Each structure stands twice: as structure tokens, then as C-alpha cells.
PDB file of C-alpha atoms in Angstrom:
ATOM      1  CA  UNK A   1      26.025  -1.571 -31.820  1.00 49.00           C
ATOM      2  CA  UNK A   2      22.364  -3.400 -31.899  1.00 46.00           C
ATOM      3  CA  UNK A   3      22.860  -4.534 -28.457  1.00 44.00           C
ATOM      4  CA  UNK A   4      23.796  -1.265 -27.211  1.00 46.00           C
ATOM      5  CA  UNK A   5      20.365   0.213 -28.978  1.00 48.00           C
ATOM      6  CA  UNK A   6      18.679  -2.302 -27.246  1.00 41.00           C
ATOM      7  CA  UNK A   7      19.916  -1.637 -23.776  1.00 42.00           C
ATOM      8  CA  UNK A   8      19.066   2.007 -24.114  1.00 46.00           C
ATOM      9  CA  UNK A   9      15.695   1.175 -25.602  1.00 48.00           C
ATOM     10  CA  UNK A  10      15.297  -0.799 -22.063  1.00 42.00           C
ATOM     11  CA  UNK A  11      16.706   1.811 -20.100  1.00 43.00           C
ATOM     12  CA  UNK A  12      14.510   4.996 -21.527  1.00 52.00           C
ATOM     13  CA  UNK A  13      11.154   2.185 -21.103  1.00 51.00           C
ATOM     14  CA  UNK A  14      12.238   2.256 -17.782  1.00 48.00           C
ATOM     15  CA  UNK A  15      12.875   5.884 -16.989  1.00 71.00           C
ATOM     16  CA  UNK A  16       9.163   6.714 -18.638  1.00 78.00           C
ATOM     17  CA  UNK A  17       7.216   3.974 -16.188  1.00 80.00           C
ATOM     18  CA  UNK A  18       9.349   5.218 -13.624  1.00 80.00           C
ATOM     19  CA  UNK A  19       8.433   9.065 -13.874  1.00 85.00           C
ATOM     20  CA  UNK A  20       4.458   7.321 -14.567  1.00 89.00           C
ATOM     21  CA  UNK A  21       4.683   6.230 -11.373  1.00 88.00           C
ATOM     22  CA  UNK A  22       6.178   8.468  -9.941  1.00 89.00           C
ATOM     23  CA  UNK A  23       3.423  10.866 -11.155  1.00 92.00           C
ATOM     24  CA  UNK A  24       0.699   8.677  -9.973  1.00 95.00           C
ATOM     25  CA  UNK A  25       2.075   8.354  -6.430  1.00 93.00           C
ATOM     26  CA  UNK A  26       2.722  11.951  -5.551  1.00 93.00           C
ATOM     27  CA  UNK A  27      -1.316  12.649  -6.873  1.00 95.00           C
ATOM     28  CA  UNK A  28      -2.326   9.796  -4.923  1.00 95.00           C
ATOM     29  CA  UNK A  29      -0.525  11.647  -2.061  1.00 94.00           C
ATOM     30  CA  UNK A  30      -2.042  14.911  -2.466  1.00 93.00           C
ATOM     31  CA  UNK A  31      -5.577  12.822  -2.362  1.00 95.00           C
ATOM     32  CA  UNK A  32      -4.793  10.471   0.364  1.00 95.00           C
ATOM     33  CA  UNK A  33      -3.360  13.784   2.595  1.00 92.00           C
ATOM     34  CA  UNK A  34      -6.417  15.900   1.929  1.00 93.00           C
ATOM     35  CA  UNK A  35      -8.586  12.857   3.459  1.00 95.00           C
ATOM     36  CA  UNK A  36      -6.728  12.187   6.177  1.00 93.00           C
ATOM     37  CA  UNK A  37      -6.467  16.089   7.071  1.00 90.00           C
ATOM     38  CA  UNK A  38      -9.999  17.339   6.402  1.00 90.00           C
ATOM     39  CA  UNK A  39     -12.084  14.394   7.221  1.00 91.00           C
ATOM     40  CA  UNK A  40     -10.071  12.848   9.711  1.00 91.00           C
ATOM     41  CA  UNK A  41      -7.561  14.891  11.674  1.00 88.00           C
ATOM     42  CA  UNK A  42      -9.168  18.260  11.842  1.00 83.00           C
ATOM     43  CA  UNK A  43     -12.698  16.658  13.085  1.00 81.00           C
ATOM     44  CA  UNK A  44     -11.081  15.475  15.957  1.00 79.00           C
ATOM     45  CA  UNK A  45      -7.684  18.468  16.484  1.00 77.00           C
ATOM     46  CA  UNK A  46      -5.180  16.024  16.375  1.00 79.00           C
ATOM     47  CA  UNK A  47      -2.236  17.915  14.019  1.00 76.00           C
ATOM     48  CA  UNK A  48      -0.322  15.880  12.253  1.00 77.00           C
ATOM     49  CA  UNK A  49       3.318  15.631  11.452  1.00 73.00           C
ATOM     50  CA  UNK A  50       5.584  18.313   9.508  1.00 78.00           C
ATOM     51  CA  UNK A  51       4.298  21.307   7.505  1.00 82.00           C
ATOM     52  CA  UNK A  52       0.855  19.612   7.297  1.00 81.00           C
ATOM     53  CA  UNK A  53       1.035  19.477  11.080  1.00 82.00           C
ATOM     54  CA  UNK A  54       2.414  23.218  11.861  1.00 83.00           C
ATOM     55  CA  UNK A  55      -0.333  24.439   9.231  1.00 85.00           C
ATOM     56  CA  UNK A  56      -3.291  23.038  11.142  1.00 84.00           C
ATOM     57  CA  UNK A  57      -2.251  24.436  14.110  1.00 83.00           C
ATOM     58  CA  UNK A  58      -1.853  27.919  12.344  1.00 86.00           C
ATOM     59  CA  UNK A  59      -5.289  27.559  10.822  1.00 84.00           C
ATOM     60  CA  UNK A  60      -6.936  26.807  14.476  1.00 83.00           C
ATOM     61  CA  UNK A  61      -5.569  30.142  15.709  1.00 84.00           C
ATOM     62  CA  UNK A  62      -6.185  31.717  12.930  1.00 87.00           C
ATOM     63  CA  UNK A  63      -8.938  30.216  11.263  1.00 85.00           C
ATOM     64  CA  UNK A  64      -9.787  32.685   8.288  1.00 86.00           C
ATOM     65  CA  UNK A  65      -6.499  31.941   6.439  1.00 86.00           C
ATOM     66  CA  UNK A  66      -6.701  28.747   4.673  1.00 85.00           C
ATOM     67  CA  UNK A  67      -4.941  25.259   4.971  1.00 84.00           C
ATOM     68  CA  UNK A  68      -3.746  25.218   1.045  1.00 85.00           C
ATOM     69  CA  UNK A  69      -2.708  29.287   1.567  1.00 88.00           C
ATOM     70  CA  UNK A  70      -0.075  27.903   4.594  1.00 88.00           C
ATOM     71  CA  UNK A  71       1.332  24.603   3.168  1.00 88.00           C
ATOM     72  CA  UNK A  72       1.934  26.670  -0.331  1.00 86.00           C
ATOM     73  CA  UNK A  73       3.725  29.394   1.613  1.00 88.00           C
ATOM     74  CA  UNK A  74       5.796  27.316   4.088  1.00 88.00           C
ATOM     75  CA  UNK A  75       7.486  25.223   1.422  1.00 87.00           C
ATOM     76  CA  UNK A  76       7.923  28.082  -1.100  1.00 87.00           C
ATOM     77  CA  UNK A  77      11.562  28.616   1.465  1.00 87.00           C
ATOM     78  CA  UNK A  78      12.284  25.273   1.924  1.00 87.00           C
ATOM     79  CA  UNK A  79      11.929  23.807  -1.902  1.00 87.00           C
ATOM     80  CA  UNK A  80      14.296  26.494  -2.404  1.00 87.00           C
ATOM     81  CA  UNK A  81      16.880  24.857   0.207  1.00 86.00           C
ATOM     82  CA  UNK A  82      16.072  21.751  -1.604  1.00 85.00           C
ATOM     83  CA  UNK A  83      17.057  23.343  -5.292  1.00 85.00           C
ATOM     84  CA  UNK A  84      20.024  24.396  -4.283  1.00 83.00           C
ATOM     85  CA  UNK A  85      20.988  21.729  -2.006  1.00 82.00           C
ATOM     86  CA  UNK A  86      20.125  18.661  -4.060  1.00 78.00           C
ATOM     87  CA  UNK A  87      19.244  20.074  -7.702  1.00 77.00           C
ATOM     88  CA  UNK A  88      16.702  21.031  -9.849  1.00 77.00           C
ATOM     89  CA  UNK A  89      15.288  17.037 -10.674  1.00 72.00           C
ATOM     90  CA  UNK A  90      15.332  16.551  -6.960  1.00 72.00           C
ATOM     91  CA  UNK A  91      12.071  19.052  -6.814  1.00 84.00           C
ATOM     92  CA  UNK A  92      10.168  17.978  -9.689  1.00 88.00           C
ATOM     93  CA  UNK A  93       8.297  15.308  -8.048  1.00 89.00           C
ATOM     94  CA  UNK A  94       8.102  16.297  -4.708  1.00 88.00           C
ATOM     95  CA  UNK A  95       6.803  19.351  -6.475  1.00 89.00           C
ATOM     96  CA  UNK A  96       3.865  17.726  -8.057  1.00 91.00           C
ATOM     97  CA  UNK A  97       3.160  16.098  -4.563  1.00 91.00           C
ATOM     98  CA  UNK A  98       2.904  19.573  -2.688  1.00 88.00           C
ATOM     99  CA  UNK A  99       0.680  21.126  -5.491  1.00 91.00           C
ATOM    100  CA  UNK A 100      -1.493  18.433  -5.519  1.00 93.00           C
ATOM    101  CA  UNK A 101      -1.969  18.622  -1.858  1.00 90.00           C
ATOM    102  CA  UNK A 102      -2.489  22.133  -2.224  1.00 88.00           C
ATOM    103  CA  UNK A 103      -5.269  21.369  -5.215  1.00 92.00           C
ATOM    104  CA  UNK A 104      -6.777  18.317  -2.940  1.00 94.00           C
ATOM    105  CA  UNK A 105      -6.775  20.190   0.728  1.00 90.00           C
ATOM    106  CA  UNK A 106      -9.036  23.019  -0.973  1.00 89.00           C
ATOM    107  CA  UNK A 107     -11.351  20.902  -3.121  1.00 92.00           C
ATOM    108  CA  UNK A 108     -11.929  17.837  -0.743  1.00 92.00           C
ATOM    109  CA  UNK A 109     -15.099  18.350   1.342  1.00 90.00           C
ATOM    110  CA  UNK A 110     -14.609  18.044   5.530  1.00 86.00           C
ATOM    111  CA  UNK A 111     -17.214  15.502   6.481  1.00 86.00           C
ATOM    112  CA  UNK A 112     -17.704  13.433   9.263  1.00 85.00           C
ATOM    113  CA  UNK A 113     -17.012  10.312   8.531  1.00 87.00           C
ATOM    114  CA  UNK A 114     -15.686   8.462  12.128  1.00 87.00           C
ATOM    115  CA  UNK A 115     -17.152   9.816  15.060  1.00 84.00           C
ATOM    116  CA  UNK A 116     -14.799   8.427  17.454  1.00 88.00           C
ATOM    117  CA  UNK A 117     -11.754  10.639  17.985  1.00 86.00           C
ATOM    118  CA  UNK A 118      -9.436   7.652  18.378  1.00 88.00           C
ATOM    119  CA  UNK A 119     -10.719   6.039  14.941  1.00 91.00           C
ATOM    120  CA  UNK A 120     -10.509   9.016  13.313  1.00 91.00           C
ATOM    121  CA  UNK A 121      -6.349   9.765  14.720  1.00 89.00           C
ATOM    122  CA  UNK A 122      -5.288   6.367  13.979  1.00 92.00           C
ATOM    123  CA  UNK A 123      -6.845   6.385  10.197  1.00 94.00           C
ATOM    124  CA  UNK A 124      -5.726  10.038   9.250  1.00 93.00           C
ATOM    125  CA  UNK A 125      -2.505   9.659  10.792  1.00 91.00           C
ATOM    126  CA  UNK A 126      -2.227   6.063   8.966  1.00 93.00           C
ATOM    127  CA  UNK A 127      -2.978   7.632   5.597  1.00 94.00           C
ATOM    128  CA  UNK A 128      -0.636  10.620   5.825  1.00 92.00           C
ATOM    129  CA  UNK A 129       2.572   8.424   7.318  1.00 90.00           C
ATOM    130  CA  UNK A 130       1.796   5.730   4.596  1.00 93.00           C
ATOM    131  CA  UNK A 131       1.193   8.484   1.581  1.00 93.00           C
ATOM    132  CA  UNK A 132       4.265  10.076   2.498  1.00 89.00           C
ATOM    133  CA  UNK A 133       6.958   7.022   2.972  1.00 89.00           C
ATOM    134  CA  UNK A 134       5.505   5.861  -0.069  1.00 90.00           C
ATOM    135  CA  UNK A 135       6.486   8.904  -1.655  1.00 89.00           C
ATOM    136  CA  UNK A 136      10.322   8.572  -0.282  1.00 85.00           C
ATOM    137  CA  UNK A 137      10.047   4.619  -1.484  1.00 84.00           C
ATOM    138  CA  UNK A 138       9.856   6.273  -5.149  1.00 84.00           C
ATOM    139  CA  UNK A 139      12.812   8.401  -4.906  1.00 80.00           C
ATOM    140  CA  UNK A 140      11.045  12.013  -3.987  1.00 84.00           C
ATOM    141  CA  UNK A 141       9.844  13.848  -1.213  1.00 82.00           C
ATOM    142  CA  UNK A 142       6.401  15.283   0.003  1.00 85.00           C
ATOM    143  CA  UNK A 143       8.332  19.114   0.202  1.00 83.00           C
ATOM    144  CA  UNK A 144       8.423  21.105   3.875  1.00 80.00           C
ATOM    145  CA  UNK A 145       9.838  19.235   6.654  1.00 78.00           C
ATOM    146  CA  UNK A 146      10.717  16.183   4.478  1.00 74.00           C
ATOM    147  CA  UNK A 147      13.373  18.404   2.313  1.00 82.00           C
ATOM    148  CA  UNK A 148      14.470  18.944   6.167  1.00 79.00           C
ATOM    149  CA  UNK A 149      14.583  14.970   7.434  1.00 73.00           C
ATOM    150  CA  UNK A 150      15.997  13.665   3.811  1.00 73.00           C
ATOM    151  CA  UNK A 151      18.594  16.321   4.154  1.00 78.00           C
ATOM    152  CA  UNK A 152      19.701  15.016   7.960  1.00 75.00           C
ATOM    153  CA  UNK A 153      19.139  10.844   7.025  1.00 68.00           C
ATOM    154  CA  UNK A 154      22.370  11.293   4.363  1.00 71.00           C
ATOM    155  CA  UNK A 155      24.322  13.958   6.496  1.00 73.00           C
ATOM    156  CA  UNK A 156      23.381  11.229   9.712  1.00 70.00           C
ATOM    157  CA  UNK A 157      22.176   8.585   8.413  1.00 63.00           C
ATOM    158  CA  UNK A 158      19.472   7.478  10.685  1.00 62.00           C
ATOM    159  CA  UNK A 159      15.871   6.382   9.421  1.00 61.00           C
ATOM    160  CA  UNK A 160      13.819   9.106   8.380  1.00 59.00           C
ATOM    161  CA  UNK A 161      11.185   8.239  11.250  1.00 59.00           C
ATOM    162  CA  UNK A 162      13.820   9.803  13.419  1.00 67.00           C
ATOM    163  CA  UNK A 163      14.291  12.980  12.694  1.00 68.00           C
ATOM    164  CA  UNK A 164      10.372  13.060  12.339  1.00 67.00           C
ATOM    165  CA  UNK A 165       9.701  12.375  15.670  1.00 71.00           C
ATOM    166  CA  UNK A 166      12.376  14.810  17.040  1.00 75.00           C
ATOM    167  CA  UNK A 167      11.354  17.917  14.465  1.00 73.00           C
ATOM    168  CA  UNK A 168       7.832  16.908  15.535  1.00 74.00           C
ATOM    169  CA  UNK A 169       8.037  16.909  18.933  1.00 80.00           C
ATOM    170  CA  UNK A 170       8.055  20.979  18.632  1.00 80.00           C
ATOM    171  CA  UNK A 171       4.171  21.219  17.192  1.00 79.00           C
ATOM    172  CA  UNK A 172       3.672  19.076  20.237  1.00 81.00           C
ATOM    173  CA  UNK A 173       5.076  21.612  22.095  1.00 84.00           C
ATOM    174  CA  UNK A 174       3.207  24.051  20.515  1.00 80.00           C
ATOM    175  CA  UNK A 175      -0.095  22.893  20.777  1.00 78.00           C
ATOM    176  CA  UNK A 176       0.702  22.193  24.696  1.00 81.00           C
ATOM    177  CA  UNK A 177       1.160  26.144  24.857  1.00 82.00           C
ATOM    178  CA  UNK A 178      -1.803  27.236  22.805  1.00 79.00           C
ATOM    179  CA  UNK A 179      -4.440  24.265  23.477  1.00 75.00           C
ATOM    180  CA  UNK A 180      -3.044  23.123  26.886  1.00 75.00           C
ATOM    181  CA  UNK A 181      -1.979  18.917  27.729  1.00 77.00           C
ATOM    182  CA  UNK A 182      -6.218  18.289  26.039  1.00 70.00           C
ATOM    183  CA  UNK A 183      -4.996  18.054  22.348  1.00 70.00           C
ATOM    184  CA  UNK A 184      -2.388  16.492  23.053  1.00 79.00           C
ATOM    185  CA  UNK A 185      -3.095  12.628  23.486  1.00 81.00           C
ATOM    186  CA  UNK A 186      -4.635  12.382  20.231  1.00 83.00           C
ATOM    187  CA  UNK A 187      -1.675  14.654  18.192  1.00 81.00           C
ATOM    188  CA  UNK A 188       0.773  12.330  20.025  1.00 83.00           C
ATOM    189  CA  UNK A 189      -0.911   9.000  19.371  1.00 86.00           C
ATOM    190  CA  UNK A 190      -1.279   9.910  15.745  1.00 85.00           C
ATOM    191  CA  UNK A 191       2.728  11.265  15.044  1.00 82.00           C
ATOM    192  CA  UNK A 192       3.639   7.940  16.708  1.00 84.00           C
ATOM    193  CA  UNK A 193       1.373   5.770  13.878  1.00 89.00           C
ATOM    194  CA  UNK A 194       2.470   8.565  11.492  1.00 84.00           C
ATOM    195  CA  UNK A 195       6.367   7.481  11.647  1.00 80.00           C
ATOM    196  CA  UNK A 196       6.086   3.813  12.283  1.00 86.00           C
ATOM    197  CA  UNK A 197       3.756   4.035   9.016  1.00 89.00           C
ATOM    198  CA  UNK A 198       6.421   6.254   7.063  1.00 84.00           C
ATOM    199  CA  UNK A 199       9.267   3.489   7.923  1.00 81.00           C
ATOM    200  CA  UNK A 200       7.065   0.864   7.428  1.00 83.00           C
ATOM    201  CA  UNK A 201       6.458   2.169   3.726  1.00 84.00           C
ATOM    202  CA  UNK A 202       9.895   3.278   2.879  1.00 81.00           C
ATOM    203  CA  UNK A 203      11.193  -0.077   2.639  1.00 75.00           C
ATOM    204  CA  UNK A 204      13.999   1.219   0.317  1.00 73.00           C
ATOM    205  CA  UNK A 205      16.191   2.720   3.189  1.00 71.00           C
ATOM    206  CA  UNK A 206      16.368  -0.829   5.139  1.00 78.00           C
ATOM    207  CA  UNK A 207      20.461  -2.679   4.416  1.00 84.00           C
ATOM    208  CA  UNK A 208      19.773  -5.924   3.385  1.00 86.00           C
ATOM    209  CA  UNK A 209      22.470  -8.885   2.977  1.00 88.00           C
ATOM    210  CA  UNK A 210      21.730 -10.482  -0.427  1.00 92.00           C
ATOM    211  CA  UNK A 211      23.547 -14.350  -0.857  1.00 92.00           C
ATOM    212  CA  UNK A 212      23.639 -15.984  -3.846  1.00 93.00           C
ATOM    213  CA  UNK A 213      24.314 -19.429  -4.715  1.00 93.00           C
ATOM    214  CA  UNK A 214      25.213 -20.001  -8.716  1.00 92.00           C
ATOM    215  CA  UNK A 215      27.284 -22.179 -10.723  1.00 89.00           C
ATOM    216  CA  UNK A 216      27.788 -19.510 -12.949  1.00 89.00           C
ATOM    217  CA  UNK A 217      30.134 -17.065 -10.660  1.00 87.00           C
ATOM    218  CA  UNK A 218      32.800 -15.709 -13.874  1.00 89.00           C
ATOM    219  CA  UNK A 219      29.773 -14.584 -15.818  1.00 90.00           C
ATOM    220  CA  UNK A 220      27.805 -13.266 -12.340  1.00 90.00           C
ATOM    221  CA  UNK A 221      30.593 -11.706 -10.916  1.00 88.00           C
ATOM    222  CA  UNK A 222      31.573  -9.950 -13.901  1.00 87.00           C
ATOM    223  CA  UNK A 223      28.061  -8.106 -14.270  1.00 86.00           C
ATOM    224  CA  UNK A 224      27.694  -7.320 -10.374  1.00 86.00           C
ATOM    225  CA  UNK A 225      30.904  -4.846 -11.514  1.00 84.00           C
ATOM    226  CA  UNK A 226      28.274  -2.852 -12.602  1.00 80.00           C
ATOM    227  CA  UNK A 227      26.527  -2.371  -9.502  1.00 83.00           C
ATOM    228  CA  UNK A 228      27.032   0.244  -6.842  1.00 76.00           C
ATOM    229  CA  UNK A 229      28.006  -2.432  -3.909  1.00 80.00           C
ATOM    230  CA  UNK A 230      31.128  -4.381  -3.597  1.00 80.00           C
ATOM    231  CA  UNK A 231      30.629  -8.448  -3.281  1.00 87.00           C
ATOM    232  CA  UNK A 232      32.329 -11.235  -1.721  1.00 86.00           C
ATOM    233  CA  UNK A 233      32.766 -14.377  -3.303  1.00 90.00           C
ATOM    234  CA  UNK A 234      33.128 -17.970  -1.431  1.00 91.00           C
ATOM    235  CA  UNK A 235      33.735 -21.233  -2.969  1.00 90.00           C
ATOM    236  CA  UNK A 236      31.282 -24.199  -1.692  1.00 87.00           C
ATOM    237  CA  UNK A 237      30.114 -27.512  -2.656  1.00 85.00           C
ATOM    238  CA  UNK A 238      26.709 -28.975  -2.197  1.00 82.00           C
ATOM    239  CA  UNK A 239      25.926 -31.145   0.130  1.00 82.00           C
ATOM    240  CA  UNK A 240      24.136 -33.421  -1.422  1.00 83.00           C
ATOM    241  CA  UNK A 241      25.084 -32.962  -4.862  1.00 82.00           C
ATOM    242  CA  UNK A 242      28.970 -32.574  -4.683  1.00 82.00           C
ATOM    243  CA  UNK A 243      28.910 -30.155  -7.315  1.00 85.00           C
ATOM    244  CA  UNK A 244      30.810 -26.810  -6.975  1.00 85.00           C
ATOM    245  CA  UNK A 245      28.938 -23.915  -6.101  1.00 88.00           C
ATOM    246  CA  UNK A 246      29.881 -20.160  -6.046  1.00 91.00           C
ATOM    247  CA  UNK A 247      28.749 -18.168  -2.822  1.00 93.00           C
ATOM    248  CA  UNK A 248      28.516 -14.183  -3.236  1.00 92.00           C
ATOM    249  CA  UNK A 249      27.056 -12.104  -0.662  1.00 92.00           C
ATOM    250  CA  UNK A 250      26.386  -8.780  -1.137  1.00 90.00           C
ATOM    251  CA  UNK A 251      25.301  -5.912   1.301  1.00 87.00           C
ATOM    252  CA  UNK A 252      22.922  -2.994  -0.463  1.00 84.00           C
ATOM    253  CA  UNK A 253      20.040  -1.108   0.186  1.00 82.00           C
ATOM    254  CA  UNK A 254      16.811  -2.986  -0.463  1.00 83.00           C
ATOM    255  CA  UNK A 255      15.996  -0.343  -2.850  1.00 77.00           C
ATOM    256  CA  UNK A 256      18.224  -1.465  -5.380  1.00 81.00           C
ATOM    257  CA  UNK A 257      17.867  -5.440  -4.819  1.00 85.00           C
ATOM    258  CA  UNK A 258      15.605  -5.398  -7.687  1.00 83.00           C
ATOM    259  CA  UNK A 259      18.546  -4.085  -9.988  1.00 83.00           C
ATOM    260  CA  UNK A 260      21.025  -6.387  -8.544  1.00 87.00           C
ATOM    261  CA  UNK A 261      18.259  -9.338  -8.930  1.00 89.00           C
ATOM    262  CA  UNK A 262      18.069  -8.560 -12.705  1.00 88.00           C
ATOM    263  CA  UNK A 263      22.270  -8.521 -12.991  1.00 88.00           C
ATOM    264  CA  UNK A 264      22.430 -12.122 -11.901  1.00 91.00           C
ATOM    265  CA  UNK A 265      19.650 -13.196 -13.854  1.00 90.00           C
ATOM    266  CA  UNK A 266      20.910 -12.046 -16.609  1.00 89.00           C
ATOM    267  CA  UNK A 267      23.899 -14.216 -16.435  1.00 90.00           C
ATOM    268  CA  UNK A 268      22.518 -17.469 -14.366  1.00 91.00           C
ATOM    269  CA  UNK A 269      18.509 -17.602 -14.207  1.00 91.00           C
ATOM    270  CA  UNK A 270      19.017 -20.638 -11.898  1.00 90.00           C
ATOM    271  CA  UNK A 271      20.580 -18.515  -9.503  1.00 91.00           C
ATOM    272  CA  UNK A 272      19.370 -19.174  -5.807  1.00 91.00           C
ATOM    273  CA  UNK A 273      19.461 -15.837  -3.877  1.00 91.00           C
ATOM    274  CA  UNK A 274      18.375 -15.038  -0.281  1.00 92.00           C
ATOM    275  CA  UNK A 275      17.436 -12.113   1.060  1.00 90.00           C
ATOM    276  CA  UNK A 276      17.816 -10.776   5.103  1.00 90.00           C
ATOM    277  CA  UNK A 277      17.828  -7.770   7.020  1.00 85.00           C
ATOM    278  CA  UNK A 278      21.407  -6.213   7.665  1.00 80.00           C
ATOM    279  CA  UNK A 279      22.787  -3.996  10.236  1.00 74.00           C
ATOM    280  CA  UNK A 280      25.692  -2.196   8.879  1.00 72.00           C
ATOM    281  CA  UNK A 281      28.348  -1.188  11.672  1.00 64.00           C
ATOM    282  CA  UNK A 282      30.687  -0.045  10.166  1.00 68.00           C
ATOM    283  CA  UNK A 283      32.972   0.169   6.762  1.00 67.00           C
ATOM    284  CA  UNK A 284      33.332   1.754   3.386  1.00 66.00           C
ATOM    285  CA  UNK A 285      29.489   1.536   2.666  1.00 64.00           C
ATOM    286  CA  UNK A 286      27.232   3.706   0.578  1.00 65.00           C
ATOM    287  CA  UNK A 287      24.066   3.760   2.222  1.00 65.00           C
ATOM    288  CA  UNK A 288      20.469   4.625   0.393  1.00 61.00           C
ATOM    289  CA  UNK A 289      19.240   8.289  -0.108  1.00 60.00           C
ATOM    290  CA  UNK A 290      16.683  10.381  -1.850  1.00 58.00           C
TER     291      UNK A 290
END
């Protein structure tokens, strides 16, 4: 019965540093956004990706409605879609994230701070691509066209860089037909950086293969029952040792290696694991989602 207190003492700890930072990053979003858009992007016209993107390009045609007026409006519909979809929790934080954004677009002064229009794509679109796959790393979304791409990567599952490109590839479009092939270079450049940035920071949706090497496999193998992935378990012997030593390899998400790392310490802290990137190709396989 103590023990049992204990482990959901450890577990609620967890769950309130987890919403902390999940707090923290979706502000830190909002923030990083507003830079990118009104002192980077918008100096030079290059639109960025998703909601963010199609609102700019609103706002240049129509300049006396407001950037924090059209990202509040376009994902009133789509958080909607997302509550009904994927549940009320699934919002909360990707909530926070859009009205910060909101707060941060219309507070943030637009200043000059790169002349060069290159500099100033490659930074903006750097800070919004990084901002936002941090956001996914943590479990949440940024709202609009994100509630959009995390609903296709579990129906398709495909990374969530994508479906960005393709969805984005239609303000491209649209700025080609309003602004003419001018805009263009710099809105294209920057969407690129803007998804290779995204995937670079959502770590959490990469397969990894994790194999570990303990003498302790009965007591190991018996907590990895508790984790979502099956295992496979080889006997060895080492080399130089002679001793007998357990080999089980596991394929999961790297967003959960850190629970499965804290399962076999639990049981064998002299556990020697190693970690590589996996391809899955097929199988009975539960791949990561928001």
C-alpha cells in the first residue's frame, strides 16, 4: 500500500512539471512567433507556413484588419474539429499557444532589425518552424493548420513536415496570383527552413531501435510488460568475459525512450542500452502521435 502511494506521488510530480512545461513552451511560442512574424517575415513579405502564413497574406490585401483579428478567427473552426476529433485535453495547450500568439502578434513592436531580406527569411522562418515542432515535441499543437497535419500524420502516418509542405504549397499559390512569381523566392525559401526546422525539433515522432544488454533479463523483462512496445529477447555471452548476457531490443518512438530508459533502470542500473534510428516497414506497430 506505501509503495503504491509512492508511485502515485511520482506520477502526479510528474504530470504537474509536465503541464509547467508545457505552459512555458506554448508562451515561449506565442513570443518566439510574434518575432519572427512582425520583425522578420513581414519586413521582408515572405508568408510563412499555415494559419500564420494564410493570415499575412490576408492582412497585405487587406491591411486595416489585423494579424491577431485573423489567426483568432481562423482557428475558432478548426479547434472545434480538434474538440471533437481528439477531446477536450487535446485543446488545452495548443489553446494557450494560439492565445498567446494572439496576445504577442498585437503587443510586439515591428522593427527593423535585419535589413537583408534573405537574413531576415531564414531567421523568422527558423524561429516559427523551431517554436512550433517544439510545441508537437511536448505533446500539443500550435492550433490552425497543425490540428489539420496532426490529424493526417496518425490517419497516414508520414512526418508532420509532409503534409506541411503539401497544405503549404497553396499560400504559395496564392501569393503567385495576388503578388505575382516576386514574393515568391523568399516565401518558398523560408517554408522549406520552416519544415526541416519543425522535424528537426519534433524529435519525438522519429522510430528508434533501443538494445539492451543486462544480466538482469527476469526482473527487466518483467517491467518492460508495462510499456506500450513489444520486446525481443536474445541470449548472448560476452566475449571477453564469458558471462551470460541477456539481449532485448525494442522498437518505440523516441518519445517514450525516456520512459522505457527508467523501466530498465529500475530493475538493472548497469544496464548497457543503445540507441539508433529505425525504419519501420511493416508489422503490428503503434507508431507516435499527438
Amino acid at each position: 500500500m506505501g509503495e503504491r502511494m509512492v508511485q502515485m506521488s511520482a506520477v502526479k510530480e510528474f504530470d504537474a512539471k509536465k503541464t509547467v512545461k508545457s505552459v512555458f513552451v506554448a508562451l515561449m511560442y506565442g513570443l518566439l512567433s510574434a518575432i519572427a512574424i512582425n520583425d522578420f517575415l513581414n519586413v521582408v513579405n515572405s508568408y510563412s507556413t499555415g494559419i500564420l502564413g494564410i493570415s499575412q497574406l490576408i492582412h497585405a490585401l487587406v491591411p486595416h484588419v489585423s494579424m491577431s483579428v485573423l489567426v483568432a478567427a481562423f482557428n475558432v473552426p478548426l479547434f472545434l474539429f480538434a474538440w471533437k476529433v481528439f477531446g477536450f485535453r487535446y485543446i488545452i495547450f495548443s489553446g494557450i499557444a494560439v492565445l498567446s500568439n494572439v496576445i504577442f502578434l498585437s503587443i510586439v513592436p515591428s522593427i527593423v532589425l535585419v535589413k537583408d531580406p534573405l537574413t531576415c527569411a531564414v531567421i523568422g522562418s527558423s524561429m516559427v518552424g523551431f517554436s512550433v515542432g517544439w510545441c508537437f515535441n511536448n505533446g500539443f499543437t500550435t492550433g490552425g493548420i497543425d490540428i489539420i497535419i496532426t490529424y493526417c500524420q496518425r490517419r497516414f502516418h508520414k512526418n508532420v513536415g509532409f503534409f506541411s509542405i503539401l497544405i503549404n504549397g497553396f499560400i504559395l499559390l496564392l501569393t503567385l496570383i495576388f503578388f505575382g512569381p516576386g514574393r515568391i523566392t523568399y516565401s518558398l525559401i523560408g517554408m522549406v527552413i520552416n519544415n526541416v526546422m519543425m522535424d528537426y525539433a519534433f524529435v519525438s515522432q522519429t522510430d528508434v531501435m533501443v538494445i539492451i544488454f543486462t544480466k538482469k533479463a527476469k526482473e527487466v523483462t518483467k517491467e518492460l510488460r508495462l510499456f506500450n512496445h513489444g520486446a525481443t529477447i536474445l541470449n548472448g555471452k560476452g566475449v571477453y568475459t564469458g558471462e551470460n548476457t541477456d539481449v532485448i531490443m525494442v522498437v518505440t518512438p523516441r518519445g517514450q525512450v525516456n520512459l522505457l530508459r527508467g523501466l530498465v533502470r529500475s530493475q538493472d542500473p548497469n544496464a548497457f542500452m543503445s540507441i539508433q534510428k529505425s525504419d519501420v516497414e511493416q508489422g503490428a506497430y503503434t507508431r507516435y502521435s499527438l
